[in-house]
Coordinates of C-alpha atoms in Angstrom, one line a residue:
Chain A
M1143 CA 120.9 87.4 75.1
K1144 CA 117.8 87.0 73.0
N1145 CA 116.8 84.0 75.1
R1146 CA 116.7 86.1 78.3
L1147 CA 114.3 88.6 76.8
L1148 CA 111.9 85.9 75.5
W1149 CA 110.0 85.6 78.8
P1150 CA 109.5 89.3 79.3
L1151 CA 108.4 89.7 75.7
L1152 CA 105.9 86.9 76.0
A1153 CA 104.5 88.4 79.2
L1154 CA 104.1 91.8 77.6
A1155 CA 102.4 90.3 74.6
A1156 CA 100.1 88.3 76.8
L1157 CA 99.1 91.4 78.7
L1158 CA 98.5 93.3 75.5
V1159 CA 96.4 90.5 74.1
L1160 CA 94.4 90.4 77.3
N1161 CA 93.7 94.1 76.8
L1162 CA 92.7 93.6 73.2
V1163 CA 90.1 91.0 74.3
V1164 CA 88.7 93.0 77.2
T1165 CA 88.8 96.5 75.7
P1166 CA 89.1 96.4 71.9
S1167 CA 89.5 100.2 71.8
F1168 CA 92.8 99.9 73.7
F1169 CA 94.8 99.8 70.5
S1170 CA 93.0 102.6 68.7
L1171 CA 95.2 105.6 68.1
R1172 CA 94.0 109.0 67.0
I1173 CA 95.7 112.3 66.4
Q1174 CA 94.0 115.4 67.9
D1175 CA 95.6 118.8 67.9
G1176 CA 98.9 117.2 66.7
H1177 CA 98.9 114.9 69.8
L1178 CA 98.7 111.2 69.7
Y1179 CA 96.0 109.8 71.9
G1180 CA 95.1 106.2 72.9
G1181 CA 95.6 103.4 75.4
L1182 CA 99.1 102.6 74.3
V1183 CA 100.2 106.3 74.4
D1184 CA 98.8 106.4 78.0
V1185 CA 100.9 103.4 78.9
L1186 CA 104.0 105.2 77.5
K1187 CA 103.2 108.5 79.2
N1188 CA 102.5 107.0 82.7
G1189 CA 105.4 104.6 82.4
A1190 CA 108.0 107.2 81.6
P1191 CA 109.0 108.0 85.2
T1192 CA 109.2 104.3 86.1
L1193 CA 111.3 103.6 83.0
L1194 CA 113.7 106.4 83.9
I1195 CA 114.1 105.4 87.5
A1196 CA 114.5 101.7 86.4
L1197 CA 117.3 102.7 84.1
G1198 CA 119.3 104.2 86.9
M1199 CA 118.4 101.2 89.1
T1200 CA 119.6 98.8 86.4
L1201 CA 123.1 100.2 86.6
V1202 CA 123.0 100.3 90.4
I1203 CA 121.8 96.7 90.6
A1204 CA 124.4 95.6 88.0
T1205 CA 127.1 96.7 90.6
R1206 CA 125.4 94.4 93.1
G1207 CA 123.8 97.4 94.8
I1208 CA 120.2 98.7 95.3
D1209 CA 118.9 102.2 95.7
L1210 CA 115.8 102.5 97.9
S1211 CA 115.9 106.2 98.1
V1212 CA 114.8 107.0 94.5
G1213 CA 111.2 107.7 95.5
A1214 CA 112.2 110.1 98.2
V1215 CA 114.7 111.8 95.8
A1216 CA 111.9 112.1 93.2
A1217 CA 109.7 113.8 95.8
I1218 CA 112.6 116.2 96.7
A1219 CA 113.2 117.2 93.1
G1220 CA 109.5 118.0 92.6
A1221 CA 109.3 119.9 95.8
V1222 CA 112.4 122.0 95.2
T1223 CA 111.3 122.9 91.6
C1224 CA 107.8 123.8 92.6
V1225 CA 108.9 125.9 95.5
H1226 CA 111.4 127.7 93.3
I1227 CA 108.8 128.4 90.6
G1228 CA 106.2 129.6 93.1
A1229 CA 103.8 131.9 91.3
S1230 CA 106.1 132.6 88.4
G1231 CA 105.0 131.6 84.9
D1232 CA 108.1 132.2 82.8
A1233 CA 110.4 129.6 81.3
G1234 CA 113.6 130.9 82.9
T1235 CA 112.4 130.4 86.4
A1236 CA 111.2 126.9 85.5
F1237 CA 114.5 125.9 84.0
A1238 CA 116.4 127.4 86.9
G1239 CA 114.2 125.5 89.3
M1240 CA 114.7 122.2 87.5
A1241 CA 118.5 122.8 87.2
I1242 CA 118.7 123.4 91.0
A1243 CA 116.6 120.3 91.7
L1244 CA 118.8 118.1 89.5
V1245 CA 122.1 119.4 91.0
L1246 CA 120.6 118.7 94.4
C1247 CA 119.7 115.2 93.3
A1248 CA 123.2 114.7 92.0
L1249 CA 124.5 115.7 95.5
L1250 CA 122.1 113.2 97.1
G1251 CA 123.4 110.6 94.8
L1252 CA 127.0 111.5 95.8
W1253 CA 125.8 111.0 99.4
N1254 CA 124.5 107.5 98.7
G1255 CA 127.7 106.7 96.8
F1256 CA 129.7 107.9 99.8
L1257 CA 127.9 105.6 102.2
V1258 CA 128.2 102.6 99.9
A1259 CA 131.6 103.0 98.3
G1260 CA 133.2 105.3 100.9
L1261 CA 132.0 103.8 104.1
G1262 CA 131.3 100.3 102.7
I1263 CA 127.8 100.1 104.2
Q1264 CA 125.3 97.6 102.7
P1265 CA 123.5 99.3 99.8
I1266 CA 120.0 98.4 101.1
I1267 CA 120.7 100.0 104.5
A1268 CA 122.7 102.9 103.2
T1269 CA 119.9 104.0 100.9
L1270 CA 117.3 103.3 103.6
V1271 CA 118.7 106.3 105.4
L1272 CA 117.8 108.7 102.6
M1273 CA 114.6 106.8 102.0
T1274 CA 113.5 107.6 105.5
A1275 CA 115.0 111.1 105.8
G1276 CA 114.3 112.1 102.2
R1277 CA 110.5 112.4 102.6
G1278 CA 111.1 114.5 105.7
I1279 CA 113.4 116.7 103.7
A1280 CA 110.8 117.0 100.9
M1281 CA 108.2 117.9 103.6
L1282 CA 110.6 120.5 105.0
V1283 CA 111.0 122.1 101.5
T1284 CA 107.3 122.3 100.9
E1285 CA 106.6 123.1 104.6
G1286 CA 104.1 120.2 104.6
Q1287 CA 101.9 121.8 102.0
I1288 CA 101.0 120.5 98.5
I1289 CA 102.6 123.3 96.4
T1290 CA 100.7 123.9 93.2
V1291 CA 102.3 125.9 90.3
N1292 CA 100.9 127.3 87.1
N1293 CA 103.9 127.4 84.8
D1294 CA 103.5 126.3 81.2
P1295 CA 107.1 125.5 80.3
F1296 CA 107.3 123.3 83.4
R1297 CA 104.1 121.6 82.6
Q1298 CA 105.5 120.4 79.3
V1299 CA 108.0 118.1 81.0
G1300 CA 105.4 115.7 82.3
A1301 CA 102.2 116.6 80.5
G1302 CA 103.4 118.0 77.1
F1303 CA 103.3 116.4 73.7
L1304 CA 105.5 116.5 70.7
I1305 CA 103.2 114.1 68.9
L1306 CA 104.3 111.6 71.5
P1307 CA 104.4 112.6 75.2
I1308 CA 107.5 114.6 76.0
S1309 CA 108.1 112.5 79.1
I1310 CA 108.6 109.3 77.2
L1311 CA 110.8 111.0 74.7
I1312 CA 113.0 112.1 77.6
S1313 CA 113.1 108.6 79.0
L1314 CA 113.9 107.1 75.7
A1315 CA 116.6 109.7 75.1
V1316 CA 118.2 108.7 78.4
L1317 CA 117.9 105.1 77.5
G1318 CA 119.7 105.7 74.2
L1319 CA 122.3 107.7 76.0
V1320 CA 122.9 105.0 78.6
A1321 CA 123.0 102.3 75.9
L1322 CA 125.6 104.3 73.9
T1323 CA 127.9 105.1 76.8
T1324 CA 127.8 101.7 78.4
R1325 CA 127.6 99.4 75.4
K1326 CA 129.8 101.3 72.9
T1327 CA 132.6 102.0 75.5
A1328 CA 134.1 99.7 78.1
L1329 CA 132.0 101.3 80.9
G1330 CA 129.3 98.7 80.7
M1331 CA 131.8 95.9 81.0
L1332 CA 133.5 97.6 84.0
I1333 CA 130.1 98.0 85.7
E1334 CA 129.4 94.3 85.2
A1335 CA 132.9 93.5 86.5
V1336 CA 132.3 95.4 89.7
G1337 CA 129.0 93.6 90.1
V1338 CA 130.5 90.1 89.6
N1339 CA 133.4 90.6 92.0
P1340 CA 134.3 94.1 93.3
E1341 CA 137.5 92.9 94.9
A1342 CA 138.8 91.1 91.8
S1343 CA 137.9 94.0 89.6
R1344 CA 139.7 96.3 91.8
L1345 CA 142.8 94.1 91.7
A1346 CA 142.4 94.0 87.9
G1347 CA 142.7 97.8 87.9
V1348 CA 139.1 98.8 87.6
R1349 CA 138.3 101.8 89.8
A1350 CA 135.5 100.1 91.5
K1351 CA 134.7 102.8 93.9
T1352 CA 134.5 105.5 91.3
I1353 CA 132.1 103.4 89.3
I1354 CA 129.9 102.8 92.3
W1355 CA 129.8 106.5 93.1
T1356 CA 128.9 107.2 89.4
V1357 CA 126.0 104.7 89.3
Y1358 CA 124.5 106.1 92.4
V1359 CA 124.7 109.7 91.2
F1360 CA 123.2 108.6 87.9
A1361 CA 120.4 106.8 89.6
A1362 CA 119.7 109.9 91.7
V1363 CA 119.7 112.2 88.7
C1364 CA 117.3 109.8 86.9
A1365 CA 115.1 109.8 90.0
G1366 CA 115.2 113.6 90.0
I1367 CA 114.1 113.9 86.3
A1368 CA 111.4 111.4 87.0
G1369 CA 110.3 113.5 90.0
L1370 CA 110.1 116.5 87.7
M1371 CA 107.8 114.5 85.4
I1372 CA 105.6 113.4 88.2
S1373 CA 105.2 116.8 89.7
S1374 CA 104.9 118.5 86.3
N1375 CA 102.2 116.1 85.2
V1376 CA 99.9 117.4 88.0
S1377 CA 101.5 120.8 88.3
A1378 CA 102.0 120.2 92.0
A1379 CA 104.5 118.9 94.5
D1380 CA 103.2 116.4 97.0
A1381 CA 106.1 115.5 99.4
N1382 CA 104.2 112.6 100.8
N1383 CA 102.8 110.8 97.8
A1384 CA 105.0 111.8 94.8
G1385 CA 107.0 108.7 93.8
L1386 CA 105.6 106.6 96.6
W1387 CA 106.6 103.0 96.0
I1388 CA 108.1 103.9 92.7
E1389 CA 111.4 102.3 93.9
M1390 CA 109.6 99.0 94.2
D1391 CA 108.2 99.4 90.7
A1392 CA 111.6 100.2 89.4
I1393 CA 113.3 97.3 91.1
L1394 CA 110.5 95.1 89.8
A1395 CA 111.0 96.4 86.2
V1396 CA 114.7 95.6 86.4
V1397 CA 114.2 92.1 87.8
I1398 CA 111.5 91.3 85.2
G1399 CA 114.0 92.5 82.6
G1400 CA 116.3 89.7 83.5
T1401 CA 118.9 91.6 85.4
S1402 CA 119.9 89.5 88.4
L1403 CA 119.8 91.2 91.9
A1404 CA 123.1 89.4 92.6
G1405 CA 124.8 91.9 90.2
G1406 CA 126.7 91.4 87.1
R1407 CA 125.1 91.1 83.7
Y1408 CA 122.4 93.7 83.0
S1409 CA 120.0 94.3 80.2
L1410 CA 118.7 97.7 79.3
T1411 CA 116.3 96.4 76.7
G1412 CA 115.0 94.0 79.5
T1413 CA 114.5 97.0 81.8
L1414 CA 112.5 98.8 79.0
L1415 CA 110.3 95.7 78.6
G1416 CA 110.0 95.4 82.4
A1417 CA 108.9 99.0 82.8
L1418 CA 106.4 98.5 80.0
I1419 CA 105.0 95.3 81.5
I1420 CA 104.5 97.0 84.9
Q1421 CA 102.7 100.0 83.4
T1422 CA 100.6 97.8 81.1
L1423 CA 99.7 95.7 84.1
T1424 CA 98.6 98.7 86.1
T1425 CA 96.6 100.1 83.1
T1426 CA 95.1 96.7 82.5
V1427 CA 93.9 96.5 86.0
Y1428 CA 92.3 99.9 85.6
T1429 CA 90.6 99.1 82.4
I1430 CA 89.3 95.8 83.6
G1431 CA 87.6 97.7 86.4
V1432 CA 89.2 96.2 89.4
A1433 CA 90.1 98.6 92.2
P1434 CA 93.5 100.1 91.3
E1435 CA 94.9 99.3 94.7
V1436 CA 94.5 95.5 93.9
T1437 CA 97.3 95.9 91.3
L1438 CA 99.6 95.2 94.2
V1439 CA 98.4 91.6 94.4
F1440 CA 99.2 91.1 90.7
K1441 CA 102.6 92.7 91.2
A1442 CA 103.4 90.4 94.0
V1443 CA 102.5 87.4 91.9
V1444 CA 104.6 88.7 89.0
V1445 CA 107.6 89.3 91.3
I1446 CA 107.5 85.8 92.8
A1447 CA 106.9 84.2 89.3
V1448 CA 109.9 86.1 87.8
C1449 CA 112.2 85.3 90.8
L1450 CA 111.3 81.6 90.6
V1451 CA 112.0 81.5 86.8
Q1452 CA 115.3 83.2 87.5
A1453 CA 116.4 81.2 90.5
P1454 CA 118.8 78.4 89.5
K1455 CA 117.5 76.2 92.4
A1456 CA 113.9 76.5 91.2
R1457 CA 114.9 75.7 87.7
A1458 CA 116.7 72.7 88.7
A1459 CA 113.9 71.6 91.0
L1460 CA 111.3 72.0 88.3
S1461 CA 113.7 70.9 85.6
F1462 CA 112.0 73.8 83.9
R1463 CA 114.6 73.8 81.2
K1464 CA 118.3 73.0 81.0
V1465 CA 120.3 75.8 82.7
A1466 CA 121.6 77.9 79.9
T1467 CA 125.2 77.1 79.1
T1468 CA 126.6 80.6 78.6
Chain B
M195 CA 130.7 84.5 135.5
T196 CA 134.0 86.3 135.4
A197 CA 134.4 85.4 131.7
L198 CA 131.0 87.0 131.1
T199 CA 131.8 90.2 132.9
T200 CA 135.1 90.7 131.1
K201 CA 133.2 90.2 127.8
L202 CA 130.4 92.5 128.8
P203 CA 131.7 95.8 127.5
S204 CA 132.2 95.0 123.9
R205 CA 129.2 92.8 123.5
F206 CA 126.8 95.1 125.2
L207 CA 128.3 98.3 124.0
P208 CA 125.8 99.0 121.2
V209 CA 122.8 98.3 123.5
L210 CA 124.4 100.4 126.2
A211 CA 124.8 103.2 123.7
T212 CA 121.1 103.0 122.9
V213 CA 120.1 103.0 126.5
V214 CA 122.3 106.0 127.1
L215 CA 120.8 107.7 124.0
F216 CA 117.3 107.1 125.4
A217 CA 118.3 108.5 128.8
L218 CA 119.9 111.5 127.1
T219 CA 116.9 112.3 124.8
F220 CA 114.6 111.8 127.8
G221 CA 116.8 114.0 129.9
V222 CA 116.8 116.7 127.4
G223 CA 113.0 116.6 127.3
S224 CA 112.7 116.7 131.1
G225 CA 115.1 119.6 131.2
L226 CA 113.3 121.6 128.6
Y227 CA 109.6 121.0 129.3
D228 CA 107.7 120.8 132.6
G229 CA 105.7 117.6 132.9
F230 CA 107.9 115.7 130.5
A231 CA 109.6 113.6 133.2
S232 CA 106.4 112.1 134.5
G233 CA 105.5 108.4 134.8
Q234 CA 102.6 108.9 132.5
V235 CA 104.8 110.2 129.7
I236 CA 106.9 107.1 130.0
A237 CA 103.8 104.9 130.1
N238 CA 102.5 106.7 127.0
L239 CA 105.7 105.8 125.2
F240 CA 104.8 102.2 125.8
I241 CA 101.1 102.7 125.0
D242 CA 101.7 104.6 121.7
N243 CA 104.4 102.2 120.6
A244 CA 103.2 98.8 121.8
F245 CA 102.7 97.5 118.3
L246 CA 106.1 98.8 117.2
I247 CA 107.7 96.9 120.2
V248 CA 106.1 93.7 119.0
L249 CA 107.1 94.3 115.4
A250 CA 110.7 95.1 116.4
A251 CA 110.9 92.0 118.5
G252 CA 110.0 89.9 115.5
M253 CA 112.2 91.9 113.2
T254 CA 115.1 91.3 115.6
F255 CA 114.9 87.5 114.9
V256 CA 115.0 88.0 111.2
I257 CA 117.9 90.5 111.2
L258 CA 119.8 88.4 113.7
S259 CA 119.6 85.5 111.2
G260 CA 121.0 87.8 108.5
G261 CA 117.8 88.3 106.7
I262 CA 115.3 91.2 106.4
D263 CA 111.5 91.4 106.4
L264 CA 110.0 94.3 104.4
S265 CA 106.5 92.8 104.7
V266 CA 105.7 93.6 108.3
G267 CA 104.0 97.0 107.8
S268 CA 101.7 95.4 105.2
V269 CA 100.9 92.4 107.4
V270 CA 99.9 94.8 110.1
A271 CA 97.5 96.5 107.7
L272 CA 96.2 93.2 106.6
S273 CA 95.6 92.1 110.2
T274 CA 93.7 95.3 111.0
M275 CA 91.6 94.7 107.9
V276 CA 90.9 91.1 108.7
T277 CA 90.0 92.0 112.3
A278 CA 87.7 94.8 111.3
A279 CA 86.0 92.8 108.5
G280 CA 85.7 89.7 110.6
L281 CA 84.1 91.5 113.5
K282 CA 81.8 93.3 111.1
A283 CA 80.7 90.0 109.6
G284 CA 79.8 88.9 113.1
W285 CA 82.6 86.4 113.8
P286 CA 83.3 85.7 117.4
L287 CA 86.3 87.6 118.7
P288 CA 88.5 84.5 119.5
L289 CA 88.0 83.2 116.0
V290 CA 89.0 86.6 114.6
I291 CA 92.2 86.6 116.7
I292 CA 93.1 83.1 115.7
A293 CA 92.4 83.8 112.0
V294 CA 94.6 86.9 112.1
L295 CA 97.5 85.1 113.8
V296 CA 97.2 82.1 111.5
I297 CA 97.2 84.4 108.4
G298 CA 100.3 86.3 109.5
S299 CA 102.2 83.2 110.5
T300 CA 101.3 81.5 107.2
L301 CA 102.5 84.4 105.1
G302 CA 105.7 84.3 107.1
L303 CA 106.0 80.6 106.6
L304 CA 105.5 80.9 102.8
M305 CA 108.0 83.7 102.5
G306 CA 110.5 81.8 104.6
L307 CA 110.0 78.7 102.5
V308 CA 110.5 80.6 99.2
I309 CA 113.6 82.3 100.6
H310 CA 115.1 79.0 101.8
K311 CA 114.0 76.5 99.1
F312 CA 114.8 78.6 96.1
D313 CA 117.7 80.6 97.5
I314 CA 116.1 83.9 96.6
Q315 CA 117.2 87.1 98.4
P316 CA 115.0 87.8 101.5
F317 CA 114.7 91.4 100.4
I318 CA 112.9 90.7 97.1
V319 CA 110.7 87.9 98.5
T320 CA 109.5 90.0 101.4
L321 CA 109.0 92.8 99.0
A322 CA 106.6 90.6 97.1
G323 CA 105.0 89.7 100.5
M324 CA 104.6 93.4 101.2
F325 CA 102.8 93.9 97.9
L326 CA 100.6 90.8 98.4
A327 CA 99.5 91.7 101.9
R328 CA 98.6 95.3 100.9
G329 CA 96.8 94.1 97.9
L330 CA 94.8 91.6 99.9
C331 CA 93.7 94.5 102.2
F332 CA 92.2 96.2 99.3
L333 CA 90.6 93.0 98.1
I334 CA 88.7 92.9 101.4
S335 CA 87.8 96.6 101.2
V336 CA 89.2 99.7 99.6
E337 CA 87.5 101.8 102.3
S338 CA 88.4 102.1 106.0
V339 CA 86.3 99.7 108.1
S340 CA 85.6 100.8 111.7
I341 CA 85.4 98.4 114.5
K342 CA 82.2 98.5 116.5
D343 CA 82.4 95.3 118.4
S344 CA 81.7 96.2 122.0
T345 CA 84.0 93.6 123.6
F346 CA 86.9 94.8 121.4
R347 CA 86.2 98.4 122.2
D348 CA 86.1 97.6 125.9
V349 CA 89.5 95.9 125.8
A350 CA 90.9 98.8 123.8
T351 CA 89.7 101.5 126.2
A352 CA 90.3 99.5 129.4
V353 CA 93.1 101.0 131.5
I354 CA 95.1 99.3 134.2
E355 CA 96.2 101.6 137.1
L356 CA 99.7 101.2 138.3
P357 CA 101.0 102.4 141.7
G358 CA 101.5 106.2 141.4
G359 CA 98.4 106.9 139.4
V360 CA 100.1 105.9 136.1
T361 CA 97.7 104.1 133.7
I362 CA 98.6 101.7 130.9
T363 CA 96.5 99.7 128.5
Y364 CA 96.4 95.9 127.9
N365 CA 98.5 96.6 124.7
V366 CA 101.5 97.4 126.8
I367 CA 101.2 94.1 128.8
I368 CA 101.0 92.1 125.6
A369 CA 104.0 93.9 124.1
L370 CA 106.0 93.3 127.3
V371 CA 105.0 89.6 127.3
V372 CA 106.2 89.3 123.7
V373 CA 109.5 90.9 124.6
A374 CA 109.9 88.5 127.5
A375 CA 109.0 85.5 125.3
A376 CA 111.5 86.7 122.6
L377 CA 114.2 87.0 125.3
F378 CA 113.5 83.5 126.5
V379 CA 113.4 81.9 123.0
L380 CA 116.6 83.7 121.9
H381 CA 118.7 83.0 124.9
R382 CA 117.3 79.9 126.5
T383 CA 116.3 77.6 123.6
R384 CA 118.2 75.7 120.9
F385 CA 116.3 77.6 118.3
G386 CA 117.5 80.9 119.6
R387 CA 121.1 80.0 119.7
T388 CA 120.8 78.6 116.2
V389 CA 119.5 82.0 115.0
Y390 CA 122.7 83.6 116.3
A391 CA 124.8 80.9 114.7
V392 CA 123.1 81.2 111.3
G393 CA 123.5 85.0 111.4
G394 CA 127.1 84.7 112.4
N395 CA 128.1 82.3 109.7
E396 CA 125.6 80.1 107.9
Q397 CA 128.2 77.7 106.4
S398 CA 129.8 77.1 109.8
A399 CA 126.4 76.6 111.4
L400 CA 125.5 74.1 108.7
L401 CA 128.8 72.2 109.1
M402 CA 128.3 72.1 112.9
G403 CA 125.2 70.1 112.2
L404 CA 122.7 72.8 113.3
K405 CA 119.3 72.8 111.7
T406 CA 119.8 76.0 109.6
A407 CA 116.9 75.3 107.3
R408 CA 114.3 75.1 110.0
T409 CA 115.8 78.2 111.7
K410 CA 115.9 80.3 108.5
V411 CA 112.2 79.5 107.8
G412 CA 111.4 79.8 111.5
V413 CA 112.5 83.4 111.9
Y414 CA 110.1 84.5 109.1
V415 CA 107.2 82.6 110.8
I416 CA 108.1 84.4 114.0
S417 CA 108.2 87.7 112.2
G418 CA 104.9 87.0 110.5
F419 CA 103.3 86.0 113.8
C420 CA 104.6 89.2 115.5
S421 CA 103.4 91.3 112.6
A422 CA 99.9 89.8 113.0
L423 CA 99.9 90.3 116.7
A424 CA 101.2 93.9 116.2
G425 CA 98.3 94.3 113.7
L426 CA 95.8 93.2 116.5
L427 CA 97.4 95.8 118.8
F428 CA 97.2 98.4 116.1
S429 CA 93.5 97.6 115.6
L430 CA 93.0 98.1 119.3
Y431 CA 94.9 101.4 119.1
M432 CA 93.1 102.7 115.9
L433 CA 89.8 100.8 116.2
S434 CA 89.6 100.5 112.5
G435 CA 90.9 98.4 109.6
Y436 CA 92.4 100.1 106.6
G437 CA 94.7 99.1 103.8
L438 CA 96.7 102.3 104.2
H439 CA 97.4 101.7 107.9
A440 CA 101.0 101.3 108.9
V441 CA 102.5 102.5 105.6
G442 CA 106.3 102.6 106.1
M443 CA 106.1 100.9 109.5
E444 CA 108.6 98.3 108.3
L445 CA 111.1 101.1 108.1
D446 CA 110.4 102.2 111.7
A447 CA 110.8 98.6 112.8
I448 CA 114.1 98.2 111.0
A449 CA 115.3 101.5 112.3
A450 CA 114.4 100.6 115.9
V451 CA 116.3 97.3 115.6
V452 CA 119.3 99.0 114.0
I453 CA 119.3 101.8 116.6
G454 CA 119.0 99.1 119.2
G455 CA 122.4 97.8 118.2
T456 CA 121.6 94.7 116.2
L457 CA 124.1 94.3 113.4
L458 CA 122.5 94.2 110.0
A459 CA 125.0 91.6 108.9
G460 CA 123.4 89.3 111.5
G461 CA 124.6 87.4 114.4
V462 CA 124.9 90.2 117.0
G463 CA 122.1 91.9 118.8
Y464 CA 119.6 91.8 121.6
V465 CA 115.8 92.1 121.8
L466 CA 116.2 94.5 124.7
G467 CA 118.2 96.7 122.4
S468 CA 115.4 96.8 120.0
L469 CA 113.0 97.7 122.8
A470 CA 115.3 100.6 123.7
G471 CA 115.4 101.5 120.0
V472 CA 111.6 101.8 119.9
L473 CA 111.7 103.9 123.0
V474 CA 114.2 106.3 121.5
L475 CA 112.0 106.7 118.4
G476 CA 109.0 107.2 120.7
T477 CA 110.9 109.8 122.8
I478 CA 111.9 111.8 119.7
Q479 CA 108.2 111.9 118.6
T480 CA 107.2 113.0 122.1
L481 CA 109.9 115.6 122.2
I482 CA 108.7 117.0 118.9
S483 CA 105.1 117.1 119.9
F484 CA 106.0 118.8 123.3
Q485 CA 108.1 121.3 121.3
G486 CA 105.0 122.2 119.4
T487 CA 106.4 124.5 116.7
L488 CA 108.6 121.8 115.0
S489 CA 106.6 119.9 112.5
S490 CA 106.2 116.2 112.5
W491 CA 108.4 115.7 109.4
W492 CA 111.4 116.5 111.6
T493 CA 110.8 113.1 113.1
K494 CA 111.7 111.4 109.8
I495 CA 114.8 113.5 109.4
V496 CA 116.0 112.8 113.0
I497 CA 115.3 109.1 112.6
G498 CA 117.2 109.0 109.3
A499 CA 120.2 110.8 111.0
L500 CA 120.2 108.5 114.0
L501 CA 120.0 105.5 111.6
L502 CA 123.0 106.8 109.8
V503 CA 125.1 107.4 113.0
F504 CA 124.3 103.9 114.3
I505 CA 125.1 102.2 110.9
A506 CA 128.4 104.2 110.7
V507 CA 129.3 103.1 114.3
Q508 CA 128.4 99.5 113.3
R509 CA 130.8 99.7 110.4
G510 CA 133.5 100.9 112.8
L511 CA 132.8 98.0 115.2
I512 CA 133.0 95.4 112.4
R513 CA 136.2 96.8 111.1
E514 CA 137.7 96.7 114.6
R515 CA 136.7 93.0 115.0
R516 CA 138.6 92.1 111.8

């Protein structure tokens, strides 16, 4: 286990060192008005939605699936909440709006689960449907406008601080919760069993379909919460751009973390590292002063490098190191 | 010939369904709106979707072989960027065209090689390709670059008059040539038949002694080439190069291929089906613009719903075959 996390850890360390060299102030932390400020805190704050979505994605990928619709679901969550809040400023409306949004996201997750587990459609394609239609639905909710709200309780979700940014606290809490429920019970093993061989696990008495439904619902709810963070951070819902390409970042985080796209073993710590690497990479590109859009080139290089390191064939070809005898 | 005609119904059923769907949507449009059922509206379907037709033709090869290519939209954007930047730098037009086509094909070749040599899922490799191509656009320029080259503009605005007063652009002719070429390659060459064989069952194809490696890499080269060509057509259509052009176009292309009746599992499907798929998408867009009060985001929802119906039908067909 430790061995698999070595490479992501090294990559993260290398990125941080690069930052230290280029912008020495990157590591300085200061407390102002009871808030922690600094480059590292920014990484955590901006990385919170990606981490959350990547957590849901980890479980989905562990069952040999993939969820492309998370970005669209995030946009829908933000749109529904902002439309519900409207001009209101009180906490009750904000919480009601968020609750409605999350219930709706759970329903969207059920829908994905139905397509994948119920109808047996390939996950990439099944979730492609919601990825395409989802942005349309979000646009429908916001009527094509960017809805701005002015609601302080809602603003706290994405932009608030309890010394640390509230958003990262939420993400870490979810991480802890997932780690507890999947690693301290048999659930994690069952998920891995479904990913390794759905048919065999079904014959062994694992309720494979129920597990698949569950992970898609979980992924959608995670995406919903992430959508709330994104829209809360800017106090606005943008149906077109909220969570755009975040599904790619999330998948990338999971893959960097050492979870194989072929399903089976997954690593939550790996996903955490992966999400941090991606966010640090993005921030680094910003601080170095390269146009932020160019981040995509770096991401592409990282994806290919990570995939090559993981691929058994590539390892054998490069005799990179002996294939681990697990 | 008799064997073919008895086989016809089940093999062509998905394509027929798409053609019927196209006829239906078009019929609904003609019934509802005056002037919908004109030759020019049909011609406009081709003019506005010429690049998508080319993309879908390339995508059909990839999906038939059992793969997927998510990079096509980004390669279109990169092609518009290279075209615009190249012309701005004063390169001669033929050089620009060759450069664009070579870049697209090379990207496809690289992705195909990585997919095949290292046995990595096409999905993740082409995702990396998608990032790479978009990032490269922004390396060239973050801003939109307009195309001012006079020859290029002349070609873009030139119209060809057909009998009946209907006008089309050169884009349409190029798109139709691509479709014809795709038809020829798929059905009349060894490579094309190998594509079907690999998509049907790669192991069997390999055991039969077919050149699966060359085919698997080849489809991505074709898709890359088609994306680059589509990028050129898109530059003619937009007359600018921009890194944010064609965002999400890969989804449109995949949707068109799926609606056109090609099985995502590979091995079954037709280029003409993909053409019909593009026309269905185009008709829906035209319908929504004729309707006037419905907003453009309904297009996305309708496409999503159509995608769903066709995938569900595909599942049914596959189950039946087993």
